[in-house]
Amino acid sequence: MGFSYSQPVKIFFGAGERGRIGEIAASFGHKRALVIADGFLAANGVAGEIAKCAGTDAVFSAFGADPDISAADDAAKIARDIAADHIVAVGGGSAIDLGKFVAVAAKTGKSAEELFYGDIPEDGLPVIALPTTAGTGSEVTGVSVMSDGKRGVKKPLSSPAFFAEAAVVDPKLTLTVPPFVTATCGLDAIAHAVEAYWCRRHNPVSDAFAEKALKLLFGAIDRAYDDGSDISARTDMSMGALLAGLAFAPTRTAAVHACSYPLSEGFGLPHGEACAFTLDLFLRMNSRFDAERLTALAKTQGFASADAMADEIVRIKKKTGMRSTLKAIGCADIASLARECAVHPLMQNNIRAYSAEELAEAFGGLD
Ligand code: ZN
């Protein structure tokens, strides 16, 4: 079987690495940064500390959990006004996704709307991404999830332009993440690894990253949830999320993520909880179509079967207070949810592209 694997992002990993941001940027020849950090990090001083390390006082934080294209226009204008030659994006998926999008808008001069609905040129300011949660993997993927609040559209945009120049992964940045967010981001990362493994485009390199990612994530998620200050658990979670990102960056995700978009948009579930919602279900369903590979994956993690691995995911969801029934999320129309999930493009990357009827039957069990 032929395949290729490439990963353009330079990775710097280690506790305290954020302090080297200025040095890292200078090593690339960069001089002036615009820092993009969410409001929480602006308020708790982390954004200011990183801006200081990056040698700038330009911080943009006027955006929410689902970054809007209007915020991208505002930030791109600031980047041009201060003649920024790179973007430092600090935060969870939202800040990093926005930073990558702003980098293209600022460099090309195109409006965010033009980019969101049109082609994305392979041209942007370099981005240095610092994740503050262990989950999205956005620091090593070419994906940016953006929203157009005016028209009610949210979508993942994929482009080589959305690869950061460097990812600086400092597990210390995750020490203050609250337990529930630790759990949802952790299950998002577990979903990235599992989906990279079972999706149609998987390859031996992504498989190896996925197996190692799962080992770290399953081994540390309880410890990180129980005691957020456990730096060894946080380090394993950060490394696991990074490896999961490296696994799915070239393969993309599949059924679980296809369903996560309608679940987030329709019922307000945070991304990680929306992924966790169907992860155990698809693990059981997909293992009927590729029992050999998924049993082998489960065994690498110390589980007797794919079903036993699904049981472990259910246990984590229950322990951490995630919703797991249609009633709990307020969904009464199974057929319409199933239709939206079935037509999502990522469903085609699943080991089997389930029909709306198959999904409706499966979701019927989530009562
Ligand atoms: Zn995800």
mmCIF file with all atom_site columns, C-alpha atoms in Angstrom, residues 57-222:
data_model
loop_
_atom_site.group_PDB
_atom_site.id
_atom_site.type_symbol
_atom_site.label_atom_id
_atom_site.label_alt_id
_atom_site.label_comp_id
_atom_site.label_asym_id
_atom_site.label_entity_id
_atom_site.label_seq_id
_atom_site.pdbx_PDB_ins_code
_atom_site.Cartn_x
_atom_site.Cartn_y
_atom_site.Cartn_z
_atom_site.occupancy
_atom_site.B_iso_or_equiv
_atom_site.pdbx_formal_charge
_atom_site.auth_seq_id
_atom_site.auth_comp_id
_atom_site.auth_asym_id
_atom_site.auth_atom_id
_atom_site.pdbx_PDB_model_num
ATOM 1   C CA . ASP A 1 57  ? 1.819   45.036 23.372 1.00 0.00 ? 57  ASP A CA 1
ATOM 2   C CA . ALA A 1 58  ? -0.622  44.356 20.547 1.00 0.00 ? 58  ALA A CA 1
ATOM 3   C CA . VAL A 1 59  ? -3.181  41.846 21.848 1.00 0.00 ? 59  VAL A CA 1
ATOM 4   C CA . PHE A 1 60  ? -6.515  41.107 20.145 1.00 0.00 ? 60  PHE A CA 1
ATOM 5   C CA . SER A 1 61  ? -9.100  39.324 22.257 1.00 0.00 ? 61  SER A CA 1
ATOM 6   C CA . ALA A 1 62  ? -12.493 40.616 21.049 1.00 0.00 ? 62  ALA A CA 1
ATOM 7   C CA . PHE A 1 63  ? -13.972 37.273 19.980 1.00 0.00 ? 63  PHE A CA 1
ATOM 8   C CA . GLY A 1 64  ? -16.032 34.450 21.438 1.00 0.00 ? 64  GLY A CA 1
ATOM 9   C CA . ALA A 1 65  ? -15.982 30.661 21.589 1.00 0.00 ? 65  ALA A CA 1
ATOM 10  C CA . ASP A 1 66  ? -17.135 30.402 17.952 1.00 0.00 ? 66  ASP A CA 1
ATOM 11  C CA . PRO A 1 67  ? -14.895 33.015 16.306 1.00 0.00 ? 67  PRO A CA 1
ATOM 12  C CA . ASP A 1 68  ? -16.850 35.119 13.833 1.00 0.00 ? 68  ASP A CA 1
ATOM 13  C CA . ILE A 1 69  ? -15.571 36.334 10.481 1.00 0.00 ? 69  ILE A CA 1
ATOM 14  C CA . SER A 1 70  ? -16.265 39.926 11.594 1.00 0.00 ? 70  SER A CA 1
ATOM 15  C CA . ALA A 1 71  ? -13.687 39.488 14.388 1.00 0.00 ? 71  ALA A CA 1
ATOM 16  C CA . ALA A 1 72  ? -11.247 38.227 11.752 1.00 0.00 ? 72  ALA A CA 1
ATOM 17  C CA . ASP A 1 73  ? -11.699 41.470 9.764  1.00 0.00 ? 73  ASP A CA 1
ATOM 18  C CA . ASP A 1 74  ? -11.073 43.537 12.917 1.00 0.00 ? 74  ASP A CA 1
ATOM 19  C CA . ALA A 1 75  ? -7.936  41.600 13.843 1.00 0.00 ? 75  ALA A CA 1
ATOM 20  C CA . ALA A 1 76  ? -6.584  41.619 10.278 1.00 0.00 ? 76  ALA A CA 1
ATOM 21  C CA . LYS A 1 77  ? -6.951  45.409 10.205 1.00 0.00 ? 77  LYS A CA 1
ATOM 22  C CA . ILE A 1 78  ? -4.915  45.717 13.411 1.00 0.00 ? 78  ILE A CA 1
ATOM 23  C CA . ALA A 1 79  ? -2.254  43.367 12.026 1.00 0.00 ? 79  ALA A CA 1
ATOM 24  C CA . ARG A 1 80  ? -1.940  45.549 8.919  1.00 0.00 ? 80  ARG A CA 1
ATOM 25  C CA . ASP A 1 81  ? -2.020  48.812 10.912 1.00 0.00 ? 81  ASP A CA 1
ATOM 26  C CA . ILE A 1 82  ? 0.883   47.725 13.131 1.00 0.00 ? 82  ILE A CA 1
ATOM 27  C CA . ALA A 1 83  ? 2.680   46.055 10.191 1.00 0.00 ? 83  ALA A CA 1
ATOM 28  C CA . ALA A 1 84  ? 2.764   42.721 12.035 1.00 0.00 ? 84  ALA A CA 1
ATOM 29  C CA . ASP A 1 85  ? 4.981   40.178 10.303 1.00 0.00 ? 85  ASP A CA 1
ATOM 30  C CA . HIS A 1 86  ? 3.615   37.214 12.288 1.00 0.00 ? 86  HIS A CA 1
ATOM 31  C CA . ILE A 1 87  ? 0.692   36.151 14.458 1.00 0.00 ? 87  ILE A CA 1
ATOM 32  C CA . VAL A 1 88  ? 1.037   34.540 17.886 1.00 0.00 ? 88  VAL A CA 1
ATOM 33  C CA . ALA A 1 89  ? -2.207  32.655 18.603 1.00 0.00 ? 89  ALA A CA 1
ATOM 34  C CA . VAL A 1 90  ? -2.739  31.573 22.203 1.00 0.00 ? 90  VAL A CA 1
ATOM 35  C CA . GLY A 1 91  ? -5.733  29.645 23.494 1.00 0.00 ? 91  GLY A CA 1
ATOM 36  C CA . GLY A 1 92  ? -7.987  26.709 22.827 1.00 0.00 ? 92  GLY A CA 1
ATOM 37  C CA . GLY A 1 93  ? -9.119  25.829 19.328 1.00 0.00 ? 93  GLY A CA 1
ATOM 38  C CA . SER A 1 94  ? -11.003 29.114 18.868 1.00 0.00 ? 94  SER A CA 1
ATOM 39  C CA . ALA A 1 95  ? -8.016  31.445 19.281 1.00 0.00 ? 95  ALA A CA 1
ATOM 40  C CA . ILE A 1 96  ? -5.729  29.292 17.149 1.00 0.00 ? 96  ILE A CA 1
ATOM 41  C CA . ASP A 1 97  ? -8.350  28.814 14.403 1.00 0.00 ? 97  ASP A CA 1
ATOM 42  C CA . LEU A 1 98  ? -8.981  32.561 14.365 1.00 0.00 ? 98  LEU A CA 1
ATOM 43  C CA . GLY A 1 99  ? -5.247  33.328 14.349 1.00 0.00 ? 99  GLY A CA 1
ATOM 44  C CA . LYS A 1 100 ? -4.671  31.121 11.315 1.00 0.00 ? 100 LYS A CA 1
ATOM 45  C CA . PHE A 1 101 ? -7.593  32.693 9.461  1.00 0.00 ? 101 PHE A CA 1
ATOM 46  C CA . VAL A 1 102 ? -6.523  36.258 10.352 1.00 0.00 ? 102 VAL A CA 1
ATOM 47  C CA . ALA A 1 103 ? -3.005  35.504 9.105  1.00 0.00 ? 103 ALA A CA 1
ATOM 48  C CA . VAL A 1 104 ? -4.378  34.868 5.596  1.00 0.00 ? 104 VAL A CA 1
ATOM 49  C CA . ALA A 1 105 ? -6.779  37.831 5.695  1.00 0.00 ? 105 ALA A CA 1
ATOM 50  C CA . ALA A 1 106 ? -4.025  40.205 6.873  1.00 0.00 ? 106 ALA A CA 1
ATOM 51  C CA . LYS A 1 107 ? -1.468  39.108 4.292  1.00 0.00 ? 107 LYS A CA 1
ATOM 52  C CA . THR A 1 108 ? -3.784  38.906 1.266  1.00 0.00 ? 108 THR A CA 1
ATOM 53  C CA . GLY A 1 109 ? -5.953  41.925 2.108  1.00 0.00 ? 109 GLY A CA 1
ATOM 54  C CA . LYS A 1 110 ? -9.043  39.840 1.308  1.00 0.00 ? 110 LYS A CA 1
ATOM 55  C CA . SER A 1 111 ? -12.163 40.286 3.430  1.00 0.00 ? 111 SER A CA 1
ATOM 56  C CA . ALA A 1 112 ? -13.009 37.495 5.851  1.00 0.00 ? 112 ALA A CA 1
ATOM 57  C CA . GLU A 1 113 ? -16.300 36.951 4.014  1.00 0.00 ? 113 GLU A CA 1
ATOM 58  C CA . GLU A 1 114 ? -14.474 36.480 0.695  1.00 0.00 ? 114 GLU A CA 1
ATOM 59  C CA . LEU A 1 115 ? -12.202 33.887 2.289  1.00 0.00 ? 115 LEU A CA 1
ATOM 60  C CA . PHE A 1 116 ? -15.005 32.126 4.195  1.00 0.00 ? 116 PHE A CA 1
ATOM 61  C CA . TYR A 1 117 ? -17.160 31.632 1.089  1.00 0.00 ? 117 TYR A CA 1
ATOM 62  C CA . GLY A 1 118 ? -14.451 31.531 -1.570 1.00 0.00 ? 118 GLY A CA 1
ATOM 63  C CA . ASP A 1 119 ? -11.042 30.067 -2.254 1.00 0.00 ? 119 ASP A CA 1
ATOM 64  C CA . ILE A 1 120 ? -8.311  30.360 0.334  1.00 0.00 ? 120 ILE A CA 1
ATOM 65  C CA . PRO A 1 121 ? -5.024  31.486 -1.209 1.00 0.00 ? 121 PRO A CA 1
ATOM 66  C CA . GLU A 1 122 ? -1.943  29.681 0.004  1.00 0.00 ? 122 GLU A CA 1
ATOM 67  C CA . ASP A 1 123 ? -0.520  32.865 1.415  1.00 0.00 ? 123 ASP A CA 1
ATOM 68  C CA . GLY A 1 124 ? -0.574  34.136 4.962  1.00 0.00 ? 124 GLY A CA 1
ATOM 69  C CA . LEU A 1 125 ? 1.506   35.649 7.721  1.00 0.00 ? 125 LEU A CA 1
ATOM 70  C CA . PRO A 1 126 ? 3.385   32.965 9.670  1.00 0.00 ? 126 PRO A CA 1
ATOM 71  C CA . VAL A 1 127 ? 1.557   31.796 12.789 1.00 0.00 ? 127 VAL A CA 1
ATOM 72  C CA . ILE A 1 128 ? 3.058   30.589 16.051 1.00 0.00 ? 128 ILE A CA 1
ATOM 73  C CA . ALA A 1 129 ? 0.383   28.634 17.906 1.00 0.00 ? 129 ALA A CA 1
ATOM 74  C CA . LEU A 1 130 ? 0.337   28.005 21.667 1.00 0.00 ? 130 LEU A CA 1
ATOM 75  C CA . PRO A 1 131 ? -2.476  25.673 22.750 1.00 0.00 ? 131 PRO A CA 1
ATOM 76  C CA . THR A 1 132 ? -3.799  26.238 26.271 1.00 0.00 ? 132 THR A CA 1
ATOM 77  C CA . THR A 1 133 ? -6.009  23.136 26.260 1.00 0.00 ? 133 THR A CA 1
ATOM 78  C CA . ALA A 1 134 ? -5.088  19.532 25.479 1.00 0.00 ? 134 ALA A CA 1
ATOM 79  C CA . GLY A 1 135 ? -7.576  18.754 22.763 1.00 0.00 ? 135 GLY A CA 1
ATOM 80  C CA . THR A 1 136 ? -8.099  20.365 19.384 1.00 0.00 ? 136 THR A CA 1
ATOM 81  C CA . GLY A 1 137 ? -4.732  19.710 17.756 1.00 0.00 ? 137 GLY A CA 1
ATOM 82  C CA . SER A 1 138 ? -5.322  22.901 15.755 1.00 0.00 ? 138 SER A CA 1
ATOM 83  C CA . GLU A 1 139 ? -1.658  23.826 16.280 1.00 0.00 ? 139 GLU A CA 1
ATOM 84  C CA . VAL A 1 140 ? -0.604  21.058 13.861 1.00 0.00 ? 140 VAL A CA 1
ATOM 85  C CA . THR A 1 141 ? -3.558  20.858 11.437 1.00 0.00 ? 141 THR A CA 1
ATOM 86  C CA . GLY A 1 142 ? -4.480  22.860 8.341  1.00 0.00 ? 142 GLY A CA 1
ATOM 87  C CA . VAL A 1 143 ? -8.027  23.395 9.587  1.00 0.00 ? 143 VAL A CA 1
ATOM 88  C CA . SER A 1 144 ? -9.694  26.562 10.827 1.00 0.00 ? 144 SER A CA 1
ATOM 89  C CA . VAL A 1 145 ? -13.278 26.396 12.116 1.00 0.00 ? 145 VAL A CA 1
ATOM 90  C CA . MET A 1 146 ? -14.956 29.779 11.645 1.00 0.00 ? 146 MET A CA 1
ATOM 91  C CA . SER A 1 147 ? -18.509 31.115 11.888 1.00 0.00 ? 147 SER A CA 1
ATOM 92  C CA . ASP A 1 148 ? -20.610 33.675 10.071 1.00 0.00 ? 148 ASP A CA 1
ATOM 93  C CA . GLY A 1 149 ? -23.013 34.677 12.842 1.00 0.00 ? 149 GLY A CA 1
ATOM 94  C CA . LYS A 1 150 ? -25.042 36.914 10.499 1.00 0.00 ? 150 LYS A CA 1
ATOM 95  C CA . ARG A 1 151 ? -26.029 33.971 8.299  1.00 0.00 ? 151 ARG A CA 1
ATOM 96  C CA . GLY A 1 152 ? -25.815 31.287 10.988 1.00 0.00 ? 152 GLY A CA 1
ATOM 97  C CA . VAL A 1 153 ? -23.061 29.310 9.209  1.00 0.00 ? 153 VAL A CA 1
ATOM 98  C CA . LYS A 1 154 ? -20.218 27.506 11.003 1.00 0.00 ? 154 LYS A CA 1
ATOM 99  C CA . LYS A 1 155 ? -17.780 25.338 9.081  1.00 0.00 ? 155 LYS A CA 1
ATOM 100 C CA . PRO A 1 156 ? -14.328 23.815 9.167  1.00 0.00 ? 156 PRO A CA 1
ATOM 101 C CA . LEU A 1 157 ? -12.133 25.286 6.405  1.00 0.00 ? 157 LEU A CA 1
ATOM 102 C CA . SER A 1 158 ? -9.193  23.213 5.237  1.00 0.00 ? 158 SER A CA 1
ATOM 103 C CA . SER A 1 159 ? -6.217  24.672 3.434  1.00 0.00 ? 159 SER A CA 1
ATOM 104 C CA . PRO A 1 160 ? -2.438  24.315 3.360  1.00 0.00 ? 160 PRO A CA 1
ATOM 105 C CA . ALA A 1 161 ? -2.518  28.040 4.251  1.00 0.00 ? 161 ALA A CA 1
ATOM 106 C CA . PHE A 1 162 ? -3.884  27.089 7.676  1.00 0.00 ? 162 PHE A CA 1
ATOM 107 C CA . PHE A 1 163 ? -0.816  25.225 8.888  1.00 0.00 ? 163 PHE A CA 1
ATOM 108 C CA . ALA A 1 164 ? 0.984   27.209 11.573 1.00 0.00 ? 164 ALA A CA 1
ATOM 109 C CA . GLU A 1 165 ? 4.697   27.812 11.138 1.00 0.00 ? 165 GLU A CA 1
ATOM 110 C CA . ALA A 1 166 ? 5.365   26.555 14.643 1.00 0.00 ? 166 ALA A CA 1
ATOM 111 C CA . ALA A 1 167 ? 3.503   24.970 17.538 1.00 0.00 ? 167 ALA A CA 1
ATOM 112 C CA . VAL A 1 168 ? 4.790   25.777 21.003 1.00 0.00 ? 168 VAL A CA 1
ATOM 113 C CA . VAL A 1 169 ? 3.203   23.232 23.336 1.00 0.00 ? 169 VAL A CA 1
ATOM 114 C CA . ASP A 1 170 ? 3.713   24.105 26.988 1.00 0.00 ? 170 ASP A CA 1
ATOM 115 C CA . PRO A 1 171 ? 1.751   21.767 29.305 1.00 0.00 ? 171 PRO A CA 1
ATOM 116 C CA . LYS A 1 172 ? 2.011   24.395 32.083 1.00 0.00 ? 172 LYS A CA 1
ATOM 117 C CA . LEU A 1 173 ? -0.457  26.514 30.101 1.00 0.00 ? 173 LEU A CA 1
ATOM 118 C CA . THR A 1 174 ? -3.124  23.831 30.721 1.00 0.00 ? 174 THR A CA 1
ATOM 119 C CA . LEU A 1 175 ? -2.772  23.739 34.533 1.00 0.00 ? 175 LEU A CA 1
ATOM 120 C CA . THR A 1 176 ? -5.696  26.126 35.092 1.00 0.00 ? 176 THR A CA 1
ATOM 121 C CA . VAL A 1 177 ? -8.152  24.447 32.701 1.00 0.00 ? 177 VAL A CA 1
ATOM 122 C CA . PRO A 1 178 ? -11.289 23.514 34.745 1.00 0.00 ? 178 PRO A CA 1
ATOM 123 C CA . PRO A 1 179 ? -12.122 19.774 35.150 1.00 0.00 ? 179 PRO A CA 1
ATOM 124 C CA . PHE A 1 180 ? -15.104 19.617 32.776 1.00 0.00 ? 180 PHE A CA 1
ATOM 125 C CA . VAL A 1 181 ? -13.191 21.390 29.986 1.00 0.00 ? 181 VAL A CA 1
ATOM 126 C CA . THR A 1 182 ? -10.220 19.079 30.649 1.00 0.00 ? 182 THR A CA 1
ATOM 127 C CA . ALA A 1 183 ? -12.563 16.122 30.102 1.00 0.00 ? 183 ALA A CA 1
ATOM 128 C CA . THR A 1 184 ? -14.308 17.448 26.968 1.00 0.00 ? 184 THR A CA 1
ATOM 129 C CA . CYS A 1 185 ? -11.009 18.489 25.342 1.00 0.00 ? 185 CYS A CA 1
ATOM 130 C CA . GLY A 1 186 ? -9.480  15.151 26.343 1.00 0.00 ? 186 GLY A CA 1
ATOM 131 C CA . LEU A 1 187 ? -12.306 13.181 24.729 1.00 0.00 ? 187 LEU A CA 1
ATOM 132 C CA . ASP A 1 188 ? -12.011 15.393 21.636 1.00 0.00 ? 188 ASP A CA 1
ATOM 133 C CA . ALA A 1 189 ? -8.349  14.371 21.410 1.00 0.00 ? 189 ALA A CA 1
ATOM 134 C CA . ILE A 1 190 ? -9.288  10.696 21.936 1.00 0.00 ? 190 ILE A CA 1
ATOM 135 C CA . ALA A 1 191 ? -11.850 11.097 19.131 1.00 0.00 ? 191 ALA A CA 1
ATOM 136 C CA . HIS A 1 192 ? -9.150  12.585 16.837 1.00 0.00 ? 192 HIS A CA 1
ATOM 137 C CA . ALA A 1 193 ? -6.901  9.565  17.383 1.00 0.00 ? 193 ALA A CA 1
ATOM 138 C CA . VAL A 1 194 ? -9.695  6.990  16.982 1.00 0.00 ? 194 VAL A CA 1
ATOM 139 C CA . GLU A 1 195 ? -11.063 8.709  13.870 1.00 0.00 ? 195 GLU A CA 1
ATOM 140 C CA . ALA A 1 196 ? -7.612  9.044  12.287 1.00 0.00 ? 196 ALA A CA 1
ATOM 141 C CA . TYR A 1 197 ? -7.289  5.288  12.817 1.00 0.00 ? 197 TYR A CA 1
ATOM 142 C CA . TRP A 1 198 ? -10.602 4.229  11.298 1.00 0.00 ? 198 TRP A CA 1
ATOM 143 C CA . CYS A 1 199 ? -11.025 6.792  8.560  1.00 0.00 ? 199 CYS A CA 1
ATOM 144 C CA . ARG A 1 200 ? -10.596 5.911  4.914  1.00 0.00 ? 200 ARG A CA 1
ATOM 145 C CA . ARG A 1 201 ? -7.399  7.917  4.492  1.00 0.00 ? 201 ARG A CA 1
ATOM 146 C CA . HIS A 1 202 ? -5.501  6.352  7.394  1.00 0.00 ? 202 HIS A CA 1
ATOM 147 C CA . ASN A 1 203 ? -1.900  5.261  6.807  1.00 0.00 ? 203 ASN A CA 1
ATOM 148 C CA . PRO A 1 204 ? 0.768   3.490  8.876  1.00 0.00 ? 204 PRO A CA 1
ATOM 149 C CA . VAL A 1 205 ? 2.255   6.754  10.174 1.00 0.00 ? 205 VAL A CA 1
ATOM 150 C CA . SER A 1 206 ? -1.081  8.186  11.298 1.00 0.00 ? 206 SER A CA 1
ATOM 151 C CA . ASP A 1 207 ? -1.940  4.777  12.833 1.00 0.00 ? 207 ASP A CA 1
ATOM 152 C CA . ALA A 1 208 ? 1.259   4.844  14.900 1.00 0.00 ? 208 ALA A CA 1
ATOM 153 C CA . PHE A 1 209 ? 0.577   8.388  16.129 1.00 0.00 ? 209 PHE A CA 1
ATOM 154 C CA . ALA A 1 210 ? -3.025  7.402  16.979 1.00 0.00 ? 210 ALA A CA 1
ATOM 155 C CA . GLU A 1 211 ? -1.995  4.359  19.035 1.00 0.00 ? 211 GLU A CA 1
ATOM 156 C CA . LYS A 1 212 ? 0.563   6.305  21.059 1.00 0.00 ? 212 LYS A CA 1
ATOM 157 C CA . ALA A 1 213 ? -1.821  9.262  21.496 1.00 0.00 ? 213 ALA A CA 1
ATOM 158 C CA . LEU A 1 214 ? -4.522  6.969  22.906 1.00 0.00 ? 214 LEU A CA 1
ATOM 159 C CA . LYS A 1 215 ? -2.101  5.339  25.312 1.00 0.00 ? 215 LYS A CA 1
ATOM 160 C CA . LEU A 1 216 ? -1.184  8.724  26.786 1.00 0.00 ? 216 LEU A CA 1
ATOM 161 C CA . LEU A 1 217 ? -4.738  10.092 26.804 1.00 0.00 ? 217 LEU A CA 1
ATOM 162 C CA . PHE A 1 218 ? -6.477  7.035  28.319 1.00 0.00 ? 218 PHE A CA 1
ATOM 163 C CA . GLY A 1 219 ? -3.666  6.834  30.873 1.00 0.00 ? 219 GLY A CA 1
ATOM 164 C CA . ALA A 1 220 ? -3.894  10.462 32.004 1.00 0.00 ? 220 ALA A CA 1
ATOM 165 C CA . ILE A 1 221 ? -7.463  11.731 31.550 1.00 0.00 ? 221 ILE A CA 1
ATOM 166 C CA . ASP A 1 222 ? -8.676  10.646 35.009 1.00 0.00 ? 222 ASP A CA 1
#
